[in-house]
């Protein structure tokens, strides 16, 4: 490092046009070019007549736009503003941010997320490490170590291609130079230097856009599944950077990158606003995983994005307001069991389904989930996603069951999960004291929320520009019930409703297997549009495969599963998920895998960090996640089991197929489908 530093100082002195401060900073950065970074110095700022960009740096840590200052007085941050020598210097921050936006626009054509483009203000002769909004302020001795410690976001082909693109987008001045590590040797461009030096990187120095995307995808496939992909599809980048005039929605089939866009959007907004961003989902395991991903992707703003499950946020909010909540699932379940015993078991409901589960779901997801307050409102309700027809007499019986349950629950002095959301909504609507203020609210897997939950989040964000972003896909709904956005007073018509149509996760073989399960199940999305089960999707990945194992006994089936896991390449267990439809099945396979010496990490404990263990969990907990290898033992039992009468069975079977579809589409490279059939042949696949 010392030798490289001395060499870099000698080379930096050759650049006669630079100020002494820029030469000292350049000397620090030239060391990075020996470690895969590429440096562009003193480039023209496109769209301006004479303005220049001091430095552009591209490397494993991303893209950095540098503004070098050689101020006599030390910079200071006061109330979020930049000062030096008693003067306000915010104009320098604003100028650097405009330069950064120009760079973001240039690299967007390659699919590089704006999150990977960061502004740095570097002060020669100062020791400093601070922040002024999105801009990081560093002294000349702090900038090199900071960049070397950045997590790896780009690999060598991407660094070369992005450097080439920025070189063309930001033309050179006379006397400027370009540093490249293509052959571990600096390539200087000074007045009189032959143009061939600019291109002296070999045939692989330049990539077309399609070639870059292919190279980035190939490199990403080699990494653990948790490693963040900085590249987005060019169709996704505008959604991350877009200025929405009000509530917006991003939808699309499984595998189209909706959650990826949502997380990049959260980081983008956190970089550009002073407020906090709330990122909400229904499942309580996803916030931990998503928080880990964001910290890897954009650690500088990670502490300004709050990841919460909806019920977790509501409970915290009510606690802060001093509203008493006694959430007790077991006692609430007991109250319903008693209500069923007293008024349900002998009612006309048993004509349609004698099992109480369907009717508990009717209360949870239809009556309380929609905040219905009267029987007449319930009697006239169109029950979205509930196919079993209920005549008035049946609805009267349901309402009696609901009222009895509420009376018994109240007697026990406990709340259920729906009560938590209703209480939180009432508190937000009071307006005094003011509801929590968020710069933006992003809702992932919105189709799994209740109508009351969506109303709550809409009340928080309102209709402000960029305030509310809803992400989800009605085909992947894994809970009964349903609603329309119009029921919540949310309008996303026009260009505020965007649909992604390119699948980046599944190969055609895996996707075809999954679509075969739901091809006959048309569904109504939350925008009210009826959509066929088989949708047209563009594919970008073609190497995945489906493996099937059908055995006559459970023991033989399970042995096939163990053999498949043991045959994977060394170090691959962390990329495997074994997904099950029920807690009973999860317990069975946790015992099996542990007994044969395979490490297990339950999805409810998984936090998004790489761990060399098989992920094990339910179909529902796998939502929003993806894995290189997905195994679904005895996958067809859940959808083939006939439960309830003929009136409710079709609805329950469609919901089971939707859950299986979600599980199948989590797989990227291999989807293993196990079955048990007494008449099965002896071959496993």
XYZ file of C-alpha atoms in Angstrom:
685
model
C 0.000 0.000 0.000
C 2.847 2.405 0.846
C 4.556 1.756 -2.485
C 1.289 2.198 -4.354
C 0.622 5.432 -2.496
C 4.027 6.851 -3.417
C 3.500 5.900 -7.053
C 0.041 7.430 -7.032
C 1.363 10.745 -5.687
C 3.945 10.891 -8.449
C 1.329 10.174 -11.104
C -1.114 12.719 -9.630
C 1.502 15.487 -9.847
C 1.562 15.053 -13.634
C -1.958 16.423 -13.897
C -1.135 20.095 -14.225
C -4.690 21.381 -14.577
C -5.789 20.217 -11.149
C -5.724 22.157 -7.915
C -3.383 20.964 -5.213
C -6.364 19.686 -3.217
C -7.694 17.642 -6.119
C -4.234 16.189 -6.730
C -3.971 15.042 -3.117
C -7.433 13.450 -3.203
C -6.700 11.878 -6.601
C -3.552 10.338 -5.141
C -5.675 8.673 -2.460
C -8.085 7.300 -5.040
C -5.466 6.099 -7.509
C -4.596 3.393 -4.998
C -8.114 2.016 -5.479
C -7.533 1.481 -9.186
C -5.175 -1.349 -8.287
C -8.135 -3.007 -6.555
C -10.690 -3.035 -9.328
C -11.870 0.604 -9.254
C -12.041 2.990 -12.187
C -11.517 6.733 -11.850
C -12.689 9.521 -14.169
C -11.380 13.005 -13.325
C -12.539 16.490 -14.353
C -15.397 15.558 -16.679
C -17.876 17.811 -18.434
C -21.306 17.988 -16.804
C -23.863 17.142 -19.516
C -26.553 19.770 -19.960
C -24.322 22.634 -18.806
C -22.001 24.891 -20.782
C -18.936 25.036 -18.615
C -19.606 23.181 -15.378
C -17.519 20.129 -14.552
C -17.677 17.094 -12.306
C -14.485 16.738 -10.270
C -14.429 12.940 -10.173
C -16.497 9.878 -10.981
C -15.460 6.637 -9.336
C -16.781 3.202 -10.281
C -15.838 0.061 -8.431
C -17.019 -2.947 -6.446
C -18.785 -0.618 -3.997
C -20.882 1.131 -6.646
C -20.770 4.506 -8.388
C -19.623 7.638 -6.552
C -19.842 11.265 -7.672
C -17.107 13.293 -5.951
C -16.919 17.019 -5.405
C -13.476 17.973 -4.065
C -13.178 21.047 -1.849
C -10.039 22.841 -0.724
C -11.581 25.204 1.826
C -9.459 26.911 4.403
C -12.159 26.673 7.074
C -13.375 23.313 8.297
C -16.929 22.423 7.188
C -19.635 22.189 9.831
C -23.152 20.750 9.862
C -25.653 22.884 11.759
C -29.343 21.942 11.787
C -28.784 19.795 8.726
C -27.117 22.574 6.740
C -23.547 22.926 5.521
C -21.532 25.895 6.824
C -17.904 26.977 6.621
C -16.257 30.110 7.989
C -19.649 31.339 9.175
C -21.233 31.140 5.715
C -24.014 28.913 4.450
C -22.615 26.542 1.806
C -25.775 24.559 0.994
C -25.526 25.594 -2.645
C -22.554 23.221 -2.992
C -24.677 20.350 -1.645
C -27.501 21.106 -4.058
C -25.097 21.260 -6.991
C -23.562 17.888 -6.083
C -27.011 16.330 -5.816
C -27.873 17.606 -9.301
C -24.663 16.066 -10.625
C -25.572 12.800 -8.934
C -29.005 12.784 -10.549
C -27.339 13.205 -13.936
C -25.157 10.175 -13.213
C -28.206 8.208 -12.048
C -29.942 8.944 -15.316
C -26.892 7.873 -17.309
C -26.542 4.462 -15.657
C -30.304 3.799 -15.512
C -30.175 2.529 -19.104
C -28.009 -0.325 -17.825
C -30.458 -1.182 -15.057
C -28.300 0.184 -12.236
C -30.408 1.248 -9.295
C -30.072 4.869 -8.124
C -29.313 3.406 -4.713
C -25.890 2.399 -6.062
C -25.021 5.989 -7.091
C -23.863 8.092 -4.154
C -22.593 11.681 -3.746
C -19.395 12.357 -1.791
C -17.951 15.746 -0.870
C -14.252 15.337 -0.120
C -12.264 18.018 1.741
C -8.552 18.295 1.082
C -6.473 18.940 4.167
C -9.350 18.039 6.524
C -10.195 15.075 8.713
C -13.912 14.508 8.556
C -16.648 11.899 8.328
C -20.146 13.347 8.492
C -23.355 13.585 6.494
C -25.482 16.413 5.185
C -28.672 14.749 4.092
C -27.826 12.300 1.343
C -24.311 13.705 0.831
C -21.481 12.155 2.801
C -18.681 14.505 3.818
C -15.184 13.023 4.078
C -11.671 14.245 4.637
C -8.956 13.335 2.141
C -7.585 10.646 4.460
C -11.028 9.171 5.213
C -12.279 8.734 1.644
C -9.966 5.846 0.666
C -10.678 3.602 3.686
C -14.391 4.342 3.418
C -14.509 3.188 -0.192
C -12.395 0.098 0.478
C -14.820 -0.914 3.228
C -17.891 -0.625 1.030
C -19.756 -3.926 0.544
C -19.291 -5.515 -2.867
C -22.112 -4.518 -5.205
C -20.510 -4.716 -8.652
C -18.222 -7.257 -10.254
C -15.468 -6.573 -12.762
C -17.529 -6.801 -16.002
C -20.087 -4.371 -14.582
C -17.390 -1.952 -13.377
C -15.828 -1.840 -16.847
C -19.150 -1.422 -18.623
C -20.420 1.312 -16.295
C -17.088 3.109 -16.527
C -17.321 3.054 -20.319
C -20.860 4.415 -20.200
C -19.993 7.245 -17.792
C -16.934 8.095 -19.866
C -19.189 8.732 -22.853
C -21.919 10.471 -20.840
C -19.439 12.812 -19.115
C -16.921 13.847 -21.831
C -13.353 14.684 -20.924
C -11.662 18.056 -20.714
C -8.146 18.583 -21.959
C -5.743 17.471 -19.291
C -8.161 15.102 -17.620
C -7.308 11.473 -17.227
C -8.936 8.126 -16.821
C -7.689 5.472 -14.450
C -8.330 1.831 -15.263
C -7.341 -1.395 -13.618
C -8.145 -3.584 -16.611
C -4.524 -4.656 -16.815
C -3.502 -3.417 -13.352
C -1.779 -0.436 -14.987
C -2.904 3.228 -14.967
C -3.857 4.625 -18.366
C -3.410 8.404 -18.408
C -5.023 10.799 -20.811
C -3.253 14.125 -21.037
C -3.028 16.707 -23.742
C -1.462 15.057 -26.770
C -2.088 11.483 -25.575
C -3.161 9.219 -28.411
C -6.840 8.268 -28.448
C -5.983 4.588 -28.618
C -5.042 4.710 -24.954
C -8.662 5.355 -24.083
C -9.685 2.039 -25.552
C -6.688 -0.029 -24.536
C -8.548 -2.453 -22.341
C -8.876 -5.435 -24.628
C -11.910 -6.679 -26.511
C -13.885 -7.252 -23.340
C -13.577 -3.661 -22.141
C -16.847 -2.540 -23.722
C -20.261 -4.142 -23.163
C -23.520 -3.465 -24.877
C -26.522 -3.073 -22.601
C -27.818 -6.598 -23.122
C -24.349 -8.031 -22.579
C -23.996 -6.174 -19.301
C -27.303 -7.470 -17.978
C -26.375 -11.005 -18.918
C -22.990 -10.653 -17.227
C -24.539 -9.214 -14.076
C -27.095 -12.024 -13.912
C -24.456 -14.692 -14.459
C -22.298 -13.293 -11.665
C -25.260 -12.979 -9.311
C -26.219 -16.617 -9.858
C -22.889 -17.684 -8.373
C -23.446 -15.782 -5.118
C -25.548 -16.796 -2.094
C -29.204 -16.034 -2.686
C -29.133 -13.339 0.005
C -26.487 -11.262 -1.795
C -28.181 -8.123 -2.936
C -28.503 -7.475 -6.668
C -27.799 -3.815 -7.379
C -29.005 -4.159 -10.951
C -32.657 -3.716 -11.775
C -34.282 -4.178 -15.123
C -34.417 -0.867 -17.019
C -38.219 -1.087 -16.830
C -37.965 -1.160 -13.020
C -35.534 1.738 -12.515
C -38.078 4.455 -13.465
C -40.478 3.062 -10.860
C -37.821 3.506 -8.191
C -37.106 7.111 -9.228
C -40.627 8.144 -10.166
C -42.411 11.139 -8.664
C -45.922 9.823 -7.962
C -48.679 12.433 -7.658
C -50.578 10.363 -5.091
C -51.091 6.763 -3.934
C -49.545 4.287 -6.376
C -49.556 0.562 -6.920
C -47.066 -1.872 -8.425
C -48.438 -5.272 -9.378
C -47.346 -8.207 -11.491
C -47.068 -12.002 -11.484
C -44.747 -13.928 -9.183
C -41.039 -13.437 -9.800
C -41.320 -10.026 -11.468
C -39.288 -8.220 -8.811
C -42.012 -6.269 -7.006
C -40.351 -6.534 -3.595
C -36.964 -5.644 -5.093
C -38.457 -2.458 -6.523
C -40.126 -1.704 -3.193
C -36.889 -1.978 -1.220
C -34.954 0.134 -3.710
C -37.775 2.663 -3.584
C -37.545 2.781 0.221
C -33.806 3.478 0.075
C -34.278 6.045 -2.700
C -36.887 7.977 -0.691
C -34.839 7.754 2.507
C -31.904 9.335 0.659
C -33.995 12.237 -0.562
C -36.319 13.104 2.312
C -35.805 14.177 5.874
C -38.640 12.063 7.270
C -38.823 8.383 8.035
C -40.089 5.677 5.681
C -42.403 2.924 6.937
C -42.154 -0.423 5.122
C -45.029 -2.714 6.098
C -45.987 -6.272 5.262
C -48.418 -8.799 6.708
C -46.084 -11.679 7.615
C -44.117 -11.094 10.816
C -40.925 -12.800 9.579
C -40.434 -10.674 6.445
C -39.535 -7.349 8.125
C -36.367 -8.876 9.621
C -35.288 -10.232 6.242
C -36.111 -7.044 4.364
C -34.290 -4.927 6.935
C -31.157 -7.049 6.462
C -31.384 -6.671 2.687
C -31.671 -2.885 2.943
C -28.714 -2.650 5.334
C -26.638 -4.565 2.805
C -27.864 -2.468 -0.081
C -27.794 1.022 1.452
C -26.392 1.055 4.991
C -26.258 4.860 5.120
C -30.065 5.172 5.215
C -31.035 1.849 6.786
C -31.742 3.451 10.178
C -34.344 5.752 8.590
C -36.546 2.957 7.244
C -38.831 1.231 9.758
C -39.638 -2.376 8.829
C -42.683 -3.704 10.643
C -45.438 -6.234 10.245
C -48.761 -4.412 10.225
C -49.886 -5.779 13.595
C -46.499 -5.097 15.164
C -46.667 -1.462 14.093
C -50.262 -1.110 15.305
C -49.438 -2.520 18.740
C -46.439 -0.196 19.114
C -48.563 2.774 18.063
C -51.340 1.953 20.536
C -48.800 1.470 23.316
C -47.354 4.924 22.618
C -50.867 6.386 22.740
C -51.595 4.703 26.049
C -54.400 2.591 24.586
C -54.743 -0.666 26.470
C -54.570 -3.798 24.343
C -54.871 -7.340 25.657
C -54.026 -9.444 22.621
C -54.498 -13.064 23.649
C -54.914 -15.517 20.803
C -55.671 -18.589 22.905
C -58.423 -16.911 24.923
C -59.925 -15.402 21.773
C -59.910 -18.870 20.197
C -61.630 -20.270 23.274
C -64.299 -17.575 22.994
C -64.995 -18.573 19.397
C -65.114 -22.290 20.286
C -67.722 -21.561 22.943
C -69.707 -19.403 20.529
C -69.695 -22.219 17.965
C -70.805 -24.680 20.607
C -73.661 -22.450 21.782
C -75.079 -21.048 18.520
C -73.112 -22.365 15.556
C -73.140 -26.131 15.799
C -76.932 -26.327 15.702
C -77.480 -23.608 13.112
C -78.062 -23.717 9.374
C -74.350 -23.135 8.840
C -73.669 -26.864 9.139
C -75.684 -27.333 5.931
C -72.814 -25.672 4.085
C -69.855 -26.728 6.232
C -70.036 -28.493 9.607
C -66.426 -27.567 10.435
C -66.057 -24.315 12.415
C -62.857 -23.135 10.645
C -64.669 -21.756 7.607
C -66.959 -19.703 9.789
C -64.130 -18.424 11.947
C -62.480 -17.204 8.758
C -65.758 -15.558 7.709
C -65.765 -13.527 10.918
C -62.033 -12.724 10.822
C -61.580 -11.861 7.163
C -65.016 -10.728 6.025
C -66.888 -9.162 8.960
C -64.152 -7.849 11.267
C -61.526 -7.616 8.529
C -63.749 -5.214 6.619
C -64.940 -3.357 9.708
C -68.613 -4.201 9.126
C -70.785 -2.673 11.841
C -74.327 -3.850 11.042
C -76.121 -6.920 9.792
C -77.746 -5.024 6.924
C -74.308 -4.028 5.672
C -73.195 -7.664 5.883
C -76.391 -8.929 4.235
C -75.776 -6.741 1.183
C -72.023 -7.404 0.971
C -70.415 -8.977 -2.081
C -68.000 -11.461 -0.490
C -64.897 -11.161 -2.659
C -62.864 -14.409 -2.838
C -65.607 -16.317 -0.964
C -67.248 -18.558 -3.540
C -69.671 -20.446 -1.282
C -73.053 -18.686 -1.682
C -74.705 -17.511 1.554
C -78.450 -16.909 1.535
C -79.959 -14.469 4.006
C -80.752 -17.208 6.520
C -77.105 -18.297 6.498
C -75.912 -14.720 6.903
C -78.233 -14.276 9.843
C -76.689 -17.379 11.434
C -73.175 -16.038 10.783
C -74.111 -12.699 12.338
C -75.490 -14.423 15.426
C -72.266 -16.416 15.704
C -70.246 -13.217 15.355
C -72.224 -11.362 18.022
C -71.938 -14.284 20.431
C -68.212 -14.476 19.867
C -67.826 -10.750 20.518
C -69.813 -11.003 23.753
C -67.707 -13.910 25.027
C -64.451 -12.258 23.949
C -65.433 -9.068 25.741
C -66.321 -11.007 28.874
C -62.842 -12.522 28.857
C -61.357 -9.033 28.476
C -59.157 -9.885 25.478
C -58.663 -8.636 21.927
C -58.007 -10.474 18.690
C -55.753 -9.329 15.848
C -58.569 -7.534 14.049
C -59.299 -5.498 17.171
C -55.716 -4.236 17.208
C -56.057 -2.774 13.696
C -59.502 -1.308 14.391
C -58.256 0.406 17.546
C -55.228 1.799 15.707
C -57.401 3.101 12.867
C -59.698 4.842 15.335
C -56.707 6.498 17.013
C -55.230 7.711 13.717
C -58.589 9.115 12.619
C -58.899 11.076 15.859
C -56.038 13.249 14.688
C -55.213 14.461 18.207
C -52.491 14.087 19.091
C -51.270 13.993 15.526
C -50.672 10.606 13.955
C -47.063 9.547 13.328
C -45.591 11.423 10.387
C -43.885 9.417 7.639
C -42.334 10.709 4.466
C -43.669 7.581 2.784
C -45.452 4.314 3.552
C -44.648 1.260 1.420
C -46.894 -1.786 1.726
C -45.631 -5.140 0.463
C -47.931 -8.122 -0.209
C -50.881 -5.749 0.110
C -53.328 -8.407 -1.101
C -52.892 -10.280 2.210
C -53.966 -7.342 4.358
C -57.507 -6.783 5.530
C -59.530 -3.817 4.369
C -59.221 -2.266 7.840
C -55.434 -2.645 7.614
C -55.307 -0.875 4.246
C -57.535 1.904 5.557
C -55.176 2.323 8.503
C -52.119 2.737 6.288
C -53.974 5.061 3.920
C -54.964 7.206 6.918
C -51.270 7.431 7.866
C -49.999 8.424 4.430
C -53.017 10.177 2.971
C -53.015 11.121 -0.707
C -49.776 13.105 -0.597
C -47.338 12.782 -3.517
C -45.077 9.750 -3.043
C -46.862 9.057 0.229
C -48.324 5.572 -0.267
C -47.020 2.734 -2.460
C -48.922 -0.557 -2.550
C -47.137 -3.648 -3.862
C -48.712 -7.026 -4.454
C -50.414 -9.564 -6.688
C -53.915 -10.924 -6.213
C -52.950 -14.320 -7.608
C -50.646 -14.807 -4.632
C -53.285 -14.152 -1.972
C -52.917 -16.865 0.672
C -55.711 -15.799 3.021
C -59.487 -15.903 2.508
C -61.548 -12.773 2.140
C -60.623 -9.903 -0.117
C -61.332 -6.251 -0.889
C -60.992 -3.586 -3.535
C -58.819 -0.496 -3.231
C -61.885 1.604 -3.944
C -63.412 0.232 -0.718
C -60.547 1.947 1.128
C -60.988 5.203 -0.770
C -57.739 4.708 -2.709
C -57.564 5.687 -6.370
C -54.572 4.505 -8.422
C -56.077 4.842 -11.867
C -53.937 5.951 -14.781
C -50.171 5.870 -14.604
C -50.174 5.399 -10.819
C -51.014 1.750 -11.390
C -47.984 -0.022 -12.890
C -47.722 -3.688 -13.867
C -44.434 -5.616 -14.098
C -44.499 -8.408 -16.671
C -40.977 -9.868 -16.780
C -40.106 -12.818 -14.538
C -36.499 -12.663 -13.299
C -36.601 -15.649 -10.954
C -38.177 -18.747 -12.472
C -37.232 -20.751 -15.520
C -39.941 -21.741 -17.972
C -40.011 -25.313 -16.648
C -40.550 -24.202 -13.049
C -43.059 -21.513 -13.980
C -45.040 -23.892 -16.194
C -45.278 -26.397 -13.352
C -46.563 -23.687 -11.024
C -49.022 -22.215 -13.527
C -50.459 -25.665 -14.191
C -51.705 -25.652 -10.591
C -53.689 -22.394 -10.930
C -54.358 -22.226 -14.680
C -58.122 -22.689 -14.189
C -58.387 -20.312 -11.221
C -59.318 -16.855 -12.441
C -59.022 -14.272 -9.694
C -60.142 -10.750 -8.914
C -57.299 -8.448 -7.936
C -57.637 -5.540 -5.520
C -58.205 -3.181 -8.452
C -61.390 -5.101 -9.261
C -60.097 -6.549 -12.539
C -60.910 -10.208 -13.250
C -57.717 -11.935 -14.419
C -57.185 -15.463 -15.808
C -55.018 -17.884 -13.852
C -52.524 -18.273 -16.702
C -50.981 -14.897 -17.479
C -48.457 -14.022 -20.162
C -45.016 -13.506 -18.617
C -41.690 -12.720 -20.236
C -38.824 -14.883 -18.983
C -35.165 -13.955 -18.519
C -33.882 -17.125 -16.849
C -33.906 -20.521 -18.527
C -31.702 -22.917 -16.550
C -34.046 -24.058 -13.782
C -35.553 -27.536 -13.682
C -38.299 -29.510 -11.947
C -37.522 -32.804 -10.231
C -40.370 -35.123 -9.231
C -40.286 -38.000 -6.786
C -43.283 -40.306 -6.341
C -42.911 -43.138 -3.819
C -45.325 -45.710 -2.371
C -44.561 -44.883 1.282
C -43.769 -41.785 3.318
C -40.482 -43.327 4.487
C -39.259 -43.887 0.922
C -40.431 -40.432 -0.102
C -38.567 -38.835 2.805
C -35.413 -40.782 1.983
C -35.528 -39.364 -1.550
C -35.702 -35.903 -0.060
C -32.684 -36.548 2.170
C -30.729 -38.033 -0.747
C -31.500 -34.989 -2.871
C -30.253 -32.597 -0.173
C -27.080 -34.596 0.444
C -26.290 -34.641 -3.281
C -26.164 -30.838 -3.530
C -22.766 -29.165 -4.038
C -20.792 -28.361 -0.914
C -21.898 -25.106 0.660
C -25.344 -25.117 -0.969
C -27.558 -25.919 2.032
C -27.972 -22.222 2.795
C -29.691 -21.808 -0.578
C -32.297 -24.543 0.107
C -35.846 -24.200 1.407
C -38.095 -27.083 2.435
C -41.630 -25.710 2.489
C -44.692 -27.336 4.011
C -48.430 -26.546 4.098
C -48.948 -27.091 7.845
C -47.256 -26.818 11.233
C -47.597 -30.579 11.647
C -45.608 -31.192 8.461
C -42.983 -28.639 9.504
C -42.491 -30.481 12.795
C -42.138 -33.794 10.971
C -39.427 -32.547 8.597
C -37.595 -30.640 11.287
C -37.209 -33.907 13.201
C -36.241 -35.810 10.045
C -33.561 -33.391 8.888
C -32.122 -33.029 12.371
C -31.926 -36.809 12.813
C -29.938 -37.242 9.590
C -27.515 -34.461 10.546
C -28.716 -31.701 8.211
C -28.757 -28.255 9.872
C -32.130 -26.486 9.899
C -33.089 -22.815 10.168
C -36.807 -22.176 10.671
C -38.148 -19.384 8.484
C -39.693 -17.755 11.542
C -36.115 -17.244 12.846
C -34.477 -16.400 9.510
C -33.298 -12.776 9.314
C -31.928 -12.567 5.770
C -28.280 -13.169 6.620
C -26.585 -16.135 4.920
C -26.600 -19.244 7.084
C -25.448 -22.704 6.010
C -28.667 -24.460 6.960
C -31.813 -25.659 5.208
C -34.606 -23.089 5.560
C -37.779 -24.785 6.802
C -41.189 -23.180 7.022
C -44.700 -22.846 5.715
C -45.873 -21.816 2.284
C -47.141 -18.567 3.789
C -43.870 -17.659 5.520
C -41.993 -18.127 2.230
C -43.805 -15.185 0.657
C -41.486 -12.425 -0.502
C -38.479 -14.776 -0.448
C -36.645 -16.824 -3.058
C -34.225 -19.722 -2.960
C -31.992 -21.536 -5.424
C -33.469 -24.877 -4.403
C -37.045 -25.369 -3.204
C -38.338 -28.731 -1.978
C -42.055 -29.350 -1.464
C -42.505 -32.761 0.222
C -45.910 -34.391 -0.280
C -46.952 -31.262 -2.107
C -50.161 -32.631 -3.613
C -51.774 -33.891 -0.401
C -52.849 -30.425 0.694
C -54.621 -29.555 -2.551
C -56.184 -32.985 -3.030
C -57.675 -33.264 0.457
C -61.436 -32.759 0.346
C -62.486 -30.761 3.398
C -65.975 -29.525 4.195
C -69.085 -30.024 2.124
C -69.471 -29.516 -1.600
C -70.524 -25.914 -0.934
C -67.236 -24.753 0.595
C -64.755 -27.339 -0.781
C -64.159 -25.597 -4.164
C -63.291 -22.345 -2.434
C -60.974 -24.012 0.046
C -59.279 -25.988 -2.709
C -58.660 -22.846 -4.754
C -57.055 -21.192 -1.733
C -54.866 -24.284 -1.228
C -53.798 -24.119 -4.879
C -52.887 -20.449 -4.490
C -50.721 -21.280 -1.485
C -49.001 -24.097 -3.383
C -48.444 -21.785 -6.355
C -46.690 -19.283 -4.082
C -44.439 -22.010 -2.691
C -43.534 -23.359 -6.133
C -42.609 -19.946 -7.503
C -40.056 -19.403 -4.711
C -37.664 -21.752 -6.565
C -35.026 -20.454 -8.957
C -32.702 -23.300 -10.005
C -34.424 -26.479 -8.802
C -37.987 -27.247 -7.747
C -38.299 -30.682 -6.089
C -41.858 -32.015 -5.886
C -42.448 -35.040 -3.690
C -45.551 -37.255 -3.704
C -46.693 -40.385 -1.912
C -48.783 -42.858 -3.893
C -49.282 -46.515 -2.895
C -49.273 -47.494 -6.564
C -46.146 -45.482 -7.381
C -43.371 -47.041 -9.481
C -39.955 -47.533 -7.986
C -38.183 -44.754 -9.863
C -37.863 -41.531 -7.841
C -37.818 -38.997 -10.689
